[in-house]
Amino acid sequence: MTDLAGKVALVTGGSRGIGEAVARRFAGRGAQVIILHSSSPDDAQSVADSLPGPGHRQVQASVSDSAALAVVAENIRSTEGRLNYLINNAGWSTVIAHHELDELTDEIFDRIFATNVAGVFRCCRAFGPIIKESPDGGAIVNISSNAARTGMGSNIAYCASKLAVESMTQTLARVFCPEVRVLAVAPGMTLTPLAEMWGEEELSKRAQLNAMKRHATPDEMASGIVAAAADFTFSTGNVFLTDGGRWLF
């Protein structure tokens, strides 16, 4: 694994779950980590304070707010002077049975796409140019889901939003090459606080749908995400499944 000393990584939704595990993985390899969150300053600061190495910090901005993201981008330019990795981890969903079409209201549908799709684009637009300007460039990793291909996510809009992320990963890879690689990682069910919305019985059932017969830990997901960003140096525009072999069934 490459030593990431001197590199700077920005992790959206980095105050808990997979995002927190990604922050810990980057810091453990020597990178400075900036945690971007929308509404959890105490949790984000606690994570930043607990990371090994100097310079870790948290910033507050919603991925739905382009103006706020532009302010953060200028702050990174003036403070760190570079950015090497952007992990687009922030997302939102809620469980709605797919046949309950009326339960998937316009407001829920729009919120999912505003966060999961438009939010990814806004972050790439705000922070991608800084990576492109930085010495040695770097990578953007967008977090998709195996729901993009199986159609078995928390609701119909969520599945569609993650497939949109994968399509956008391909187009942005063309936009930012060759200085910036753009990849997506598509996790299966991961035991984060967000997974609790499924309930214990449904989680147990879904664990039997993949070849590993279990769900992933946040650190397992983080290892793949950081590897995609830092180690897969001749890959761009690709989507990496980290779903325990769900696609086999």
XYZ file of C-alpha atoms in Angstrom:
249
model
C 0.000 0.000 0.000
C 1.230 3.470 -0.882
C 2.224 5.800 1.962
C -0.181 8.746 1.740
C 1.823 11.219 3.816
C 1.395 14.706 2.358
C -1.885 13.793 0.667
C -5.235 15.402 1.564
C -8.543 13.539 1.470
C -12.048 15.022 1.731
C -14.754 12.610 2.898
C -18.382 13.687 2.658
C -20.663 12.180 5.283
C -17.530 11.345 7.229
C -18.885 11.608 10.760
C -20.225 8.041 11.003
C -20.618 4.675 9.301
C -18.655 3.994 6.134
C -17.504 7.624 5.918
C -15.958 7.494 9.371
C -14.227 4.209 8.530
C -12.856 5.756 5.306
C -11.493 8.709 7.285
C -9.743 6.304 9.670
C -8.260 4.298 6.791
C -6.884 7.410 5.080
C -5.431 8.777 8.307
C -3.919 5.397 9.132
C -1.999 5.558 5.869
C -0.688 9.044 6.602
C -3.132 11.315 4.760
C -4.653 14.461 6.214
C -8.439 14.103 6.363
C -11.140 16.744 6.026
C -14.562 15.533 7.125
C -17.489 17.271 5.444
C -20.852 16.956 7.191
C -24.201 18.723 6.978
C -25.497 18.667 10.540
C -23.302 16.712 12.962
C -20.436 18.989 14.085
C -19.889 17.252 17.409
C -19.649 13.799 15.857
C -17.440 15.057 13.023
C -15.102 16.854 15.421
C -14.905 13.759 17.619
C -13.850 11.663 14.619
C -11.313 14.273 13.487
C -9.819 14.487 16.972
C -9.463 10.717 17.207
C -7.579 10.243 13.934
C -3.842 9.556 14.036
C -1.565 12.265 12.668
C -1.857 16.050 12.408
C -4.114 18.452 10.531
C -7.410 16.584 10.468
C -10.449 18.825 10.611
C -14.158 19.030 9.934
C -16.175 21.469 7.849
C -19.932 21.913 7.714
C -21.791 22.198 4.425
C -24.664 20.409 2.767
C -23.959 18.642 -0.519
C -27.217 20.233 -1.673
C -25.785 23.748 -1.238
C -23.508 24.741 -4.125
C -22.628 28.098 -2.585
C -21.546 26.489 0.687
C -19.449 23.923 -1.189
C -17.738 26.713 -3.123
C -16.792 28.354 0.177
C -15.343 25.068 1.431
C -13.389 24.649 -1.816
C -11.799 28.082 -1.453
C -11.031 27.321 2.182
C -9.175 24.162 1.157
C -7.246 26.064 -1.494
C -6.150 28.687 1.027
C -5.538 26.348 3.978
C -4.214 23.080 2.565
C -3.283 24.321 -0.902
C -4.126 20.952 -2.423
C -6.643 18.116 -2.472
C -5.845 14.603 -3.670
C -8.921 12.506 -2.880
C -12.645 13.170 -2.784
C -14.884 10.438 -1.417
C -18.536 11.156 -2.219
C -20.055 9.157 0.604
C -22.937 11.392 1.724
C -26.325 9.937 0.863
C -29.874 9.575 2.086
C -32.701 7.067 1.838
C -35.614 5.536 3.707
C -37.255 2.115 3.443
C -40.394 2.067 1.270
C -41.672 -1.194 -0.196
C -41.357 -1.028 -3.970
C -45.014 -1.839 -4.560
C -46.102 1.068 -2.334
C -45.864 3.625 -5.119
C -47.939 6.256 -3.357
C -45.689 6.064 -0.289
C -42.754 7.219 -2.414
C -43.851 10.836 -2.440
C -42.471 13.533 -4.701
C -40.725 15.071 -1.690
C -38.937 11.821 -0.788
C -38.032 11.106 -4.416
C -36.648 14.607 -4.905
C -34.673 14.536 -1.641
C -33.015 11.251 -2.602
C -31.942 12.566 -5.996
C -30.904 15.950 -4.577
C -28.530 14.239 -2.147
C -27.438 11.051 -3.893
C -27.102 12.337 -7.462
C -27.038 16.136 -7.584
C -24.981 16.187 -4.375
C -22.320 13.981 -5.960
C -22.217 16.224 -9.018
C -22.000 19.399 -6.933
C -19.077 18.004 -4.954
C -17.265 16.887 -8.117
C -17.813 20.326 -9.625
C -16.586 22.111 -6.501
C -13.611 19.939 -5.565
C -12.578 18.142 -8.762
C -10.714 21.184 -10.134
C -8.629 21.392 -6.934
C -7.578 17.771 -7.348
C -6.741 18.453 -10.987
C -4.560 21.412 -9.963
C -2.781 19.515 -7.188
C 0.654 17.941 -7.633
C 0.266 14.326 -8.798
C -3.506 14.755 -9.185
C -5.569 12.111 -7.428
C -8.959 10.472 -7.500
C -12.670 10.856 -6.886
C -14.563 7.833 -5.576
C -18.354 7.927 -5.721
C -20.284 5.558 -3.486
C -22.912 3.624 -5.419
C -24.689 0.460 -4.250
C -25.363 -3.020 -5.525
C -28.987 -1.795 -5.561
C -28.090 -0.013 -8.800
C -27.907 -3.406 -10.540
C -30.205 -5.631 -8.478
C -33.080 -3.148 -8.090
C -33.450 -4.369 -4.505
C -32.584 -1.248 -2.542
C -34.470 0.601 0.159
C -36.866 2.121 -2.383
C -37.253 2.630 -6.126
C -35.752 6.116 -6.115
C -32.694 4.939 -4.203
C -31.989 2.193 -6.753
C -32.348 4.669 -9.607
C -30.167 7.252 -7.873
C -27.283 4.832 -7.502
C -27.423 3.761 -11.144
C -27.311 7.465 -12.028
C -24.176 7.807 -9.899
C -22.512 5.027 -11.885
C -23.375 6.671 -15.199
C -22.075 10.013 -13.929
C -18.865 8.317 -12.796
C -18.168 7.321 -16.392
C -18.859 10.754 -17.852
C -16.869 12.584 -15.178
C -13.942 10.218 -15.723
C -13.738 11.604 -19.263
C -14.039 15.174 -17.992
C -11.262 14.988 -15.416
C -8.753 12.688 -17.125
C -5.835 12.270 -17.110
C -5.016 14.090 -13.858
C -7.986 12.793 -11.870
C -9.287 9.248 -11.850
C -13.025 8.915 -11.197
C -14.280 5.592 -9.856
C -17.311 4.187 -8.094
C -17.537 1.540 -5.396
C -20.843 -0.312 -5.075
C -21.251 -1.812 -1.589
C -23.707 -4.406 -0.497
C -25.473 -4.191 2.844
C -23.079 -2.817 5.452
C -23.656 -2.789 9.195
C -23.823 0.956 9.753
C -26.337 2.951 11.816
C -28.244 3.570 8.566
C -28.733 -0.178 8.088
C -30.795 -0.295 11.263
C -33.736 1.165 9.334
C -34.251 -2.300 7.806
C -34.896 -4.024 11.120
C -33.167 -7.135 12.453
C -35.409 -9.678 10.727
C -34.995 -8.158 7.256
C -31.242 -7.770 7.753
C -30.990 -11.467 8.594
C -32.938 -12.408 5.461
C -30.815 -10.211 3.221
C -27.585 -11.649 4.616
C -28.514 -14.930 2.923
C -28.714 -13.306 -0.530
C -24.961 -13.066 -1.096
C -22.237 -15.689 -1.413
C -20.595 -14.661 1.873
C -23.859 -15.171 3.827
C -23.247 -12.082 5.960
C -23.160 -8.311 5.787
C -20.010 -6.227 5.543
C -18.428 -4.140 8.265
C -17.780 -0.435 7.639
C -14.023 -1.091 7.748
C -14.310 -3.730 5.017
C -16.056 -1.211 2.797
C -13.529 1.484 3.683
C -10.613 -0.723 2.710
C -11.997 -1.102 -0.812
C -12.856 2.576 -1.155
C -9.415 3.779 -0.079
C -7.734 1.178 -2.277
C -9.738 2.414 -5.273
C -8.698 5.987 -4.524
C -5.042 5.439 -3.716
C -3.916 2.128 -5.211
C -5.858 1.491 -8.415
C -3.709 3.989 -10.255
C -4.463 2.752 -13.788
C -8.219 2.547 -13.453
C -10.810 5.211 -14.161
C -14.497 5.237 -15.053
C -14.989 1.807 -13.490
C -17.434 0.538 -10.871
C -16.138 -1.947 -8.307
C -18.665 -4.267 -6.662
C -17.997 -4.924 -2.988
C -21.175 -6.840 -2.262
C -20.073 -10.248 -1.008
C -20.995 -11.906 -4.292
C -24.614 -10.769 -4.359
C -24.467 -10.659 -8.166
C -23.871 -14.434 -8.282
C -27.459 -15.167 -7.275
